[in-house]
Coordinates of C-alpha atoms in Angstrom, one line a residue:
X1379 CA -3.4 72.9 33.0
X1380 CA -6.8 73.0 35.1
X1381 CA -10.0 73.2 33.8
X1382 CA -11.9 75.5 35.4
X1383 CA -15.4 75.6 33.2
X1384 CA -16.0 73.7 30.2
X1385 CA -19.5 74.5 28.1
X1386 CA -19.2 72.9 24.5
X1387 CA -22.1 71.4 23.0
X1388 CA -21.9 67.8 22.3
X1389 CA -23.6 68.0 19.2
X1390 CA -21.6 71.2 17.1
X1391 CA -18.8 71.5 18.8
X1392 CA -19.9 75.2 19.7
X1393 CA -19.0 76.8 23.2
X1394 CA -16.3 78.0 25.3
X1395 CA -13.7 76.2 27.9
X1396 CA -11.8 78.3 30.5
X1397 CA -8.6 77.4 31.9
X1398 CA -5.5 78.0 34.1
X1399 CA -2.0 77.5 32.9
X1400 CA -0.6 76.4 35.8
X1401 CA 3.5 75.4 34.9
X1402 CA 5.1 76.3 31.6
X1403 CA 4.8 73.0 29.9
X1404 CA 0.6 74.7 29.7
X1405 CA 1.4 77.6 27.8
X1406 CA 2.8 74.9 25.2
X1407 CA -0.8 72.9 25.1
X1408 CA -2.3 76.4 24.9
X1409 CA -0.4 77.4 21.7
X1410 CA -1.6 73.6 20.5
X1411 CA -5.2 74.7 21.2
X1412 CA -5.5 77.9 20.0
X1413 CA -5.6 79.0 16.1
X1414 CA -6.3 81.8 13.8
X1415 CA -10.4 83.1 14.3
X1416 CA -10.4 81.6 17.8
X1417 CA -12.0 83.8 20.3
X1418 CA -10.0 84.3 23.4
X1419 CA -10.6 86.2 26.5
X1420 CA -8.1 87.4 29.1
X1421 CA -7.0 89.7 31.2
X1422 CA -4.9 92.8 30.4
X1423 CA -3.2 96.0 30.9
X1424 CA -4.0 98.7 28.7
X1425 CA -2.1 102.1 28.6
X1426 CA -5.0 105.1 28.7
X1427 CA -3.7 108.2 28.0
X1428 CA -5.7 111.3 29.4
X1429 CA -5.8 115.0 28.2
X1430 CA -7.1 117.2 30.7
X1431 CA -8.6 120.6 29.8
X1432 CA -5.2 122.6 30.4
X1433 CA -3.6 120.1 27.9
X1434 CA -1.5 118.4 29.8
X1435 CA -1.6 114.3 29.3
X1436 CA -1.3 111.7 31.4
X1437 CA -0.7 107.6 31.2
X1438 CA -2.9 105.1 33.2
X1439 CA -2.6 102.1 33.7
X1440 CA -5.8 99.8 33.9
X1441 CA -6.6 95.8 34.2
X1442 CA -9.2 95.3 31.7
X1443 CA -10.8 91.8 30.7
X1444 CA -10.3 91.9 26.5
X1445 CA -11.7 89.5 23.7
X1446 CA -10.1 89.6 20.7
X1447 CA -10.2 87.5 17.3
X1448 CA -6.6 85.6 16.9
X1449 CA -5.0 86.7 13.8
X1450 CA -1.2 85.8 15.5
X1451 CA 0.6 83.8 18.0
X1452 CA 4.2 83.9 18.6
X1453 CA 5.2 81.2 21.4
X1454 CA 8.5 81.5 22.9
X1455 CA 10.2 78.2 23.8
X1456 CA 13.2 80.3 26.0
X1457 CA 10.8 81.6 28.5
X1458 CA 7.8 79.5 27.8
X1459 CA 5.6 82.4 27.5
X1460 CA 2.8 83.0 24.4
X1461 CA 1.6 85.9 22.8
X1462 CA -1.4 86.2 21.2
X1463 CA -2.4 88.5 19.0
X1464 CA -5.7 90.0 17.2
X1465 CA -8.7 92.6 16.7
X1466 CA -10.7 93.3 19.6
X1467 CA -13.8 91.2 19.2
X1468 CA -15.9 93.1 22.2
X1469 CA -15.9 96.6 22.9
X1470 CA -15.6 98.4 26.6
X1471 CA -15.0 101.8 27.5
X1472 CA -11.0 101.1 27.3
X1473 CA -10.9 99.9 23.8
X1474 CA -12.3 100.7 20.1
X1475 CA -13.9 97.5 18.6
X1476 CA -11.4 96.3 15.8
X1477 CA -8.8 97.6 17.4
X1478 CA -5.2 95.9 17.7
X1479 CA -3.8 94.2 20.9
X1480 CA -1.8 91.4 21.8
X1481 CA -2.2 89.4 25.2
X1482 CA 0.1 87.6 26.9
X1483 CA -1.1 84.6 28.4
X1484 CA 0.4 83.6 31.7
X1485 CA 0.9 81.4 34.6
X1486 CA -1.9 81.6 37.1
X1487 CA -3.9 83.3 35.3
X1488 CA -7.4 82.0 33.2
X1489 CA -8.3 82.3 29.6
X1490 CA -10.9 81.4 27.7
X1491 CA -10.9 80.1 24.6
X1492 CA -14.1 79.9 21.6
X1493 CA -13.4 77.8 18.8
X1494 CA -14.3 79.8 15.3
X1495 CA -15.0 76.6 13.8
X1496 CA -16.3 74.7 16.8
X1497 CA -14.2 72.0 19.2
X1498 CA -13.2 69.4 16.4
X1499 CA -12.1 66.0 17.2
X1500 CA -8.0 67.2 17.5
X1501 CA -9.3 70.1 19.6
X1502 CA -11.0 68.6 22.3
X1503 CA -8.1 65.8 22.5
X1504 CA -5.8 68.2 22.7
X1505 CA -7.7 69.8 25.1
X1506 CA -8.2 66.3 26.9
X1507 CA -4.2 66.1 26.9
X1508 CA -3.9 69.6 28.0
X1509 CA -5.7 68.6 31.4
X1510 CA -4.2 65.2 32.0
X1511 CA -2.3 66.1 35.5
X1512 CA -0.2 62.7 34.6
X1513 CA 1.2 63.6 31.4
X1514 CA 3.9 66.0 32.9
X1515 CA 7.8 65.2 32.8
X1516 CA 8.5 61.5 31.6
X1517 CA 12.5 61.1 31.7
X1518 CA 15.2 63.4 33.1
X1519 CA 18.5 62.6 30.6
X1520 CA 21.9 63.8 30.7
X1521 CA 23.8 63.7 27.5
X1522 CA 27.6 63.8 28.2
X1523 CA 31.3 63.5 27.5
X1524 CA 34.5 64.3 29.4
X1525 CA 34.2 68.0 30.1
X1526 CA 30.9 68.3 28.8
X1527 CA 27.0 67.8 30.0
X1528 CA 24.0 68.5 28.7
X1529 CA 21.3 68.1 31.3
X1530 CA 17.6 67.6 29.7
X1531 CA 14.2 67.4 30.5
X1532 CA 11.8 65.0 27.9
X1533 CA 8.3 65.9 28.2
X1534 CA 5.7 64.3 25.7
X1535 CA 5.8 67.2 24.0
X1536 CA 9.2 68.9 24.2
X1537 CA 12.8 68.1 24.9
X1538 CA 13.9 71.0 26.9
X1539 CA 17.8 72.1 27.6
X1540 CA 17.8 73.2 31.2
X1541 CA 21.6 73.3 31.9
X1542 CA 24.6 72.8 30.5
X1543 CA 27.9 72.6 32.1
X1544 CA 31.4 72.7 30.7
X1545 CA 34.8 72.3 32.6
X1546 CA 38.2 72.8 30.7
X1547 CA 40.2 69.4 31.7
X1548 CA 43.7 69.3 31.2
X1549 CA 45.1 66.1 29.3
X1550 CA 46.1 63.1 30.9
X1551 CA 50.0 62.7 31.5
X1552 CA 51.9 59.8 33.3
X1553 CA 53.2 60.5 36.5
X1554 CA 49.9 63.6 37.0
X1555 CA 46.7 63.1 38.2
X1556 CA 45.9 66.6 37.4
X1557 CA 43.1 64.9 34.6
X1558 CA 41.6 62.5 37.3
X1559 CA 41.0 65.1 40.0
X1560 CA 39.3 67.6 37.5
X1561 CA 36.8 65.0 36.2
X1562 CA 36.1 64.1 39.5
X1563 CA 35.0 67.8 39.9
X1564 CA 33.3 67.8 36.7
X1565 CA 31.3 65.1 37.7
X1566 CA 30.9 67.0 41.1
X1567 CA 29.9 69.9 39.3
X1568 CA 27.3 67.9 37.0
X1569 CA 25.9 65.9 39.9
X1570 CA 25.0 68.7 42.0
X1571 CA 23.3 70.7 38.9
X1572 CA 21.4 67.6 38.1
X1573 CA 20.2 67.9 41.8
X1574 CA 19.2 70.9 41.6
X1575 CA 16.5 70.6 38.4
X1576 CA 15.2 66.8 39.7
X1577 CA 12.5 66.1 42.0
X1578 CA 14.1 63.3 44.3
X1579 CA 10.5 63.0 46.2
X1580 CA 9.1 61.4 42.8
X1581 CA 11.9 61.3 40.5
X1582 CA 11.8 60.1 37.2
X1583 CA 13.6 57.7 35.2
X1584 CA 17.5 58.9 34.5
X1585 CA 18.9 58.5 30.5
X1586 CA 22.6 58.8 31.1
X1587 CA 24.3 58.4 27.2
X1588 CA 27.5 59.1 26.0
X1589 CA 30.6 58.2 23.8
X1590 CA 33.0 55.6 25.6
X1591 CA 32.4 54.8 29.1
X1592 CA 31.5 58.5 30.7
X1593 CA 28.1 57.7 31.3
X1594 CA 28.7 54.2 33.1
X1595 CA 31.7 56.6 35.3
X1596 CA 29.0 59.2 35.7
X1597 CA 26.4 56.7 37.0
X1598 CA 29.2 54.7 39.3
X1599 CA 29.6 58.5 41.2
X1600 CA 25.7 58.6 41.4
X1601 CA 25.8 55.5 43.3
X1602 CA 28.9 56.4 45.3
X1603 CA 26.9 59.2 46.7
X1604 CA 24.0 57.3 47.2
X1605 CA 26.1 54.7 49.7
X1606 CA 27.3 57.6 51.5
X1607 CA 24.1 58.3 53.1
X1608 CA 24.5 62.0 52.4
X1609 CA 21.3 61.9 50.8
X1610 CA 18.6 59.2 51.9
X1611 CA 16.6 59.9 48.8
X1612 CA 19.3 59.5 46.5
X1613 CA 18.4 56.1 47.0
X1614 CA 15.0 56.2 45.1
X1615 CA 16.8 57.7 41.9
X1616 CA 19.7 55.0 41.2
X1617 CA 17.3 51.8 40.1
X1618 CA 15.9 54.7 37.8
X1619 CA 19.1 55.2 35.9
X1620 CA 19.2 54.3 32.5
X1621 CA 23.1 54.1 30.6
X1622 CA 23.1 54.1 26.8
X1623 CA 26.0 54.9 24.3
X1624 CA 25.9 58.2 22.0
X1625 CA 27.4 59.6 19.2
X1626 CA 28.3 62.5 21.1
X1627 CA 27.3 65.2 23.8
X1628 CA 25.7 67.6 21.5
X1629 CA 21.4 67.4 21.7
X1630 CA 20.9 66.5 18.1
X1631 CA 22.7 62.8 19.6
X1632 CA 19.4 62.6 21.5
X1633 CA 17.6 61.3 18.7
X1634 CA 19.3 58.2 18.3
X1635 CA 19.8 57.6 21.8
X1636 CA 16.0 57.6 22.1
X1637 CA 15.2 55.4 19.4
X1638 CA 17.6 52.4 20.3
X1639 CA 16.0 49.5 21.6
X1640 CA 17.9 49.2 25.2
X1641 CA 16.3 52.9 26.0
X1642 CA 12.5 52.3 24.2
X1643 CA 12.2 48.6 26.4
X1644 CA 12.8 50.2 29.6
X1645 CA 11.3 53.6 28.6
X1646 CA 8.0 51.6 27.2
X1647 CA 5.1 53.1 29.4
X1648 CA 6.5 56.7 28.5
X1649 CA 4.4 57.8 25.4
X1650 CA 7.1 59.3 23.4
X1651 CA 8.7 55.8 23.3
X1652 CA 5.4 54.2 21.8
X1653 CA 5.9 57.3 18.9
X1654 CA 9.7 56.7 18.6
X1655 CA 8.8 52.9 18.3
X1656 CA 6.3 53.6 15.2
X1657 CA 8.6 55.8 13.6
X1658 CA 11.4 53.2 14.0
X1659 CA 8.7 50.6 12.3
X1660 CA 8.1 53.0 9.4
X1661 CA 11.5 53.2 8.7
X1662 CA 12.2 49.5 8.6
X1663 CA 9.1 49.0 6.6
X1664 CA 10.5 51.9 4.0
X1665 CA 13.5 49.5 3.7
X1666 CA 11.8 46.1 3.9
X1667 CA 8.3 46.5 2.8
X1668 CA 8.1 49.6 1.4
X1669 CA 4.4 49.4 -0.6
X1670 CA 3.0 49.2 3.5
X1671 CA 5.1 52.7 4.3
X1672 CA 3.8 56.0 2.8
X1673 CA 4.3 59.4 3.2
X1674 CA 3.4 62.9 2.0
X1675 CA -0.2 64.5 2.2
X1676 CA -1.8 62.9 -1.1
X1677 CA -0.6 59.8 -0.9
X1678 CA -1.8 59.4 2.9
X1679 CA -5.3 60.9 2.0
X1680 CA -5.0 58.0 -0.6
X1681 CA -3.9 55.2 1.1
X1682 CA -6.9 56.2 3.8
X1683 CA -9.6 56.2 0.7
X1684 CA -8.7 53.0 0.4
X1685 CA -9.5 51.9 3.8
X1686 CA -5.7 50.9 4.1
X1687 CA -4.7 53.0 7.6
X1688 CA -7.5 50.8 9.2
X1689 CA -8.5 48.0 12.1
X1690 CA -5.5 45.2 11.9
X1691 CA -2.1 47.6 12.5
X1692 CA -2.9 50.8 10.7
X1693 CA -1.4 54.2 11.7
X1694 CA -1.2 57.8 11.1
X1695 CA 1.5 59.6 12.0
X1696 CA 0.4 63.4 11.6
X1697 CA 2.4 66.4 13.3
X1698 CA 0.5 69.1 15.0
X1699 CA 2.0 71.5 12.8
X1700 CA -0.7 70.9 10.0
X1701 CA -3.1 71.7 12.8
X1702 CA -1.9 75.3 12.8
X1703 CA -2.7 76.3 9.8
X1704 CA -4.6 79.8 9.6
X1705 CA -6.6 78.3 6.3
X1706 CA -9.6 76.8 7.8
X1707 CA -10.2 74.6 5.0
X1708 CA -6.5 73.0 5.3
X1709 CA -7.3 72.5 9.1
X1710 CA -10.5 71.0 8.5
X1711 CA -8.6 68.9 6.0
X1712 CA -6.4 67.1 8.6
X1713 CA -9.2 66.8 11.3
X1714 CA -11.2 65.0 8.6
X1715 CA -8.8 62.4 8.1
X1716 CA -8.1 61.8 11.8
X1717 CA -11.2 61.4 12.1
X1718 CA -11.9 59.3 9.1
X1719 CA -8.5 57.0 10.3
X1720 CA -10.5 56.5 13.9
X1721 CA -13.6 55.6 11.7
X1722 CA -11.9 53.0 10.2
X1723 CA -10.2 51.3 13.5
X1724 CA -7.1 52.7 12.7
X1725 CA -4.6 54.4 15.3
X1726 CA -3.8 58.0 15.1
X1727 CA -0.4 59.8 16.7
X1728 CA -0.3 63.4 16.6
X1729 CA 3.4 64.1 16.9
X1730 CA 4.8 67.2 18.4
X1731 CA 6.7 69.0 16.3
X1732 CA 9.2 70.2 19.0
X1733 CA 9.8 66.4 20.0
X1734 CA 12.6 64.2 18.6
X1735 CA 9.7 61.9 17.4
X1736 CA 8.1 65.1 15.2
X1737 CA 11.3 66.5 13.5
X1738 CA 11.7 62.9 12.3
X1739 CA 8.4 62.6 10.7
X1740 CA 8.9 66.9 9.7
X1741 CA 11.6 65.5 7.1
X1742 CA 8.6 63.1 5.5
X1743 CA 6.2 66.2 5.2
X1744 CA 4.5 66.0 8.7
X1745 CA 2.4 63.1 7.9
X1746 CA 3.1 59.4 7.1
X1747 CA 1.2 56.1 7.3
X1748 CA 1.7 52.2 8.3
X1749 CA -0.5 50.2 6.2
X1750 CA -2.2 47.3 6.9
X1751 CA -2.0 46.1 3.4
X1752 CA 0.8 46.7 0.8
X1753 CA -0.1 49.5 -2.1
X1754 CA 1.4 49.3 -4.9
X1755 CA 1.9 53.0 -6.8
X1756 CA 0.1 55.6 -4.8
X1757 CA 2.2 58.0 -5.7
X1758 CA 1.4 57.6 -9.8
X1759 CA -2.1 57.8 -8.4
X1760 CA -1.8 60.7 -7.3
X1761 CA 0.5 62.4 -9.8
X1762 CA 3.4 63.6 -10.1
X1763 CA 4.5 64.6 -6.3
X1764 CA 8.4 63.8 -6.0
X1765 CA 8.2 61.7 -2.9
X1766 CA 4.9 63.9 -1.5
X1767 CA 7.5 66.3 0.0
X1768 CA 7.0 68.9 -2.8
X1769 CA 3.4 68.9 -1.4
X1770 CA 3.8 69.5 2.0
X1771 CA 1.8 72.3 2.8
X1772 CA 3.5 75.8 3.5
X1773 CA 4.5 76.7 7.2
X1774 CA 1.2 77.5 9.2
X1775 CA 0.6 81.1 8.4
X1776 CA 0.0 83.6 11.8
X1777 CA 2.3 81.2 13.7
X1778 CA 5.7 81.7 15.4
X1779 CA 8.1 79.8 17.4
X1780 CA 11.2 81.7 18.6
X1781 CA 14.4 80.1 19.6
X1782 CA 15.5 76.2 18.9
X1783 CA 12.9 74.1 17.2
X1784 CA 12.3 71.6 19.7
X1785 CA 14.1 72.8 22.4
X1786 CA 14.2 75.8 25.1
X1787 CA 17.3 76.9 25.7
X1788 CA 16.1 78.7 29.2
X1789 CA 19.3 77.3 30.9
X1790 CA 22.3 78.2 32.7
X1791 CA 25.5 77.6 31.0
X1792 CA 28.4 76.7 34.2
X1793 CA 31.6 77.0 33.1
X1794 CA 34.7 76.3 35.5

């Protein structure tokens, strides 16, 4: 995303930033950054119908420049694209004010965006993210087994299915190498649709996982082609390949393979592996030391109170889902304690809840916390809240998000 004017007032929060989505991962920081009562300005196209004095009617077409006040947003994860909807805040010749329209932000083209509320705290970091030119793809992965691949792209925000390919292989039988020549073209078939979605200029790190040893035969092939001098740049990819074991080919193995320790210590400047790391630490401390590991909105606001979540190892692991709310006071609820967490010296990790990292921490009610100091009982404290679950907060109202949760599945399917 490129900023392309920025005026917000230090001092309220009030003002405006512009900006052009430039590649589809923006159009996921734009559905972050807008919410319910924002202001946003964009271009259009508006159908105008004309009567002319004989009766007859006619349909233009016109490019207008529209503001409206966001009552919807419907983001689509298969095509990447977000569509906005509200009442027309300001009034031309082509529109009624109050009226009902629904833009449809794209690539290369600006937006502007007015905060109802102002630019909290989470806004203008997520803004601050949206702009980062180095937080684009951080690992490439390839999840597999004989016959099957599942080629991925992990952003720090999404994990994205951009091909799969499936080949029918015949069983092995003595005396046949019918089995060995179609895996060869299997992994043929995988290796050249792998080349097709990497960058080999800059490429990223590789995560090759799978059951048995297909991964360590896949990467073996990688490095065959590499010594053939085919492809010079091939070269740059192989010290980039990664090999861990799955459960399976299927995506929802992903998880796991992401949170092992062999993948997180040579994935560790990737910022998804410092959020799969804290979650992993929760976890343990749930099993270990489980007064320091809480979870659920009361008992997090509580353990904050108490100046727990603080300087010396405190964290607050918060998806971005509460951040959608279209109840302003429930918003302003969750900026407050970020804020309040920061205050104290405490670390804050806002979680994407179309990561592997943020559908973990979905199944604790979107927020959890690492204490620095064990707490005995929040939950009595706070009464009777089974666990905290049963007050999670209802799904963000005025928000939609089409397809897989967590994934795109804007891929093509090869099938031999």
């Amino acid at each position: 995303m490129r900023l392309i004017k920025q005026q917000i007032e230090k001092k309220d929060g009030s003002g405006s930033a512009t900006m052009l989505p430039e590649e589809p991962e923006d159009m996921w920081h734009a559905y972050n950054l807008i919410r319910p009562n924002d202001l946003l300005r964009a271009s259009a196209i508006r159908k105008i119908v004309k009567e002319s004095a004989a009766g007859s009617r006619s349909v233009d077409r016109v490019h207008t420049n529209l503001t409206i006040r966001v009552t919807k947003l419907d983001f689509d994860t298969q095509a990447s694209q977000l569509h906005v909807s509200g009442r027309v805040a300001e009034e031309n010749k082509h529109v009624t004010l109050g009226s009902y329209h629904t833009l449809d932000l794209e690539l290369q083209r600006n937006f502007t965006l007015e905060k109802a509320e102002g630019w909290d705290s989470v806004a203008l970091d997520t803004l601050k993210e949206s702009i980062n030119q180095t937080a684009k793809a951080q690992l490439w992965a390839v999840i597999m087994q004989e016959g099957l691949a599942n080629i991925c792209l992990i952003t720090e925000h999404q994990t994205i299915l951009r091909q799969k390919v499936e080949v029918s292989l015949p069983k092995k039988r003595a005396g046949s190498s019918d089995h060995d020549k179609a895996l060869q073209k299997f992994y043929q078939t995988t290796f050249d649709s792998l080349l097709r979605q990497i960058d080999l200029a800059d490429p990223k790190p590789l995560l090759l996982a799978s059951p048995g040893f297909t991964a360590s035969s896949f990467q073996q092939y990688i490095k065959t082609q590499a010594a053939s001098g085919a492809n010079k740049q091939l070269h740059q990819l192989v010290p980039k390949i990664t090999v861990a074991h799955s459960a399976s080919a299927h995506l929802h193995s992903l998880s796991e393979v992401l949170s092992s320790s062999a993948v997180t210590s040579k994935l560790s400047d990737t910022k998804f592996a410092r959020e799969t790391q804290l979650m992993d630490r929760f976890f343990d401390l749930m099993r270990n030391d489980d007064a320091r590991a809480w979870y659920g909105p009361k008992e997090c606001e509580a353990a904050v109170e108490r100046g727990a979540v603080g300087k010396g190892g405190g964290v607050l692991l918060i998806s971005n889902a509460l951040f959608r709310s279209q109840d302003i006071n429930t918003r302003r609820r969750w900026v407050q304690l970020v804020d309040e967490v920061k205050d104290q010296g405490g670390e804050v990790r806002v979680l994407s809840s179309m990561h592997e990292s943020g559908k973990r921490l979905e199944g604790l009610g979107d927020i959890a916390a690492i204490l620095t100091y064990p707490i005995e009982n929040v939950d009595e404290e706070v009464g009777d809240m089974d666990g905290g679950i049963d007050d999670l907060e209802d799904e963000p109202d005025g928000t939609a998000v089409n397809g897989i949760e967590g994934r795109s599945e804007a891929h093509e399917d090869i099938e031999i």
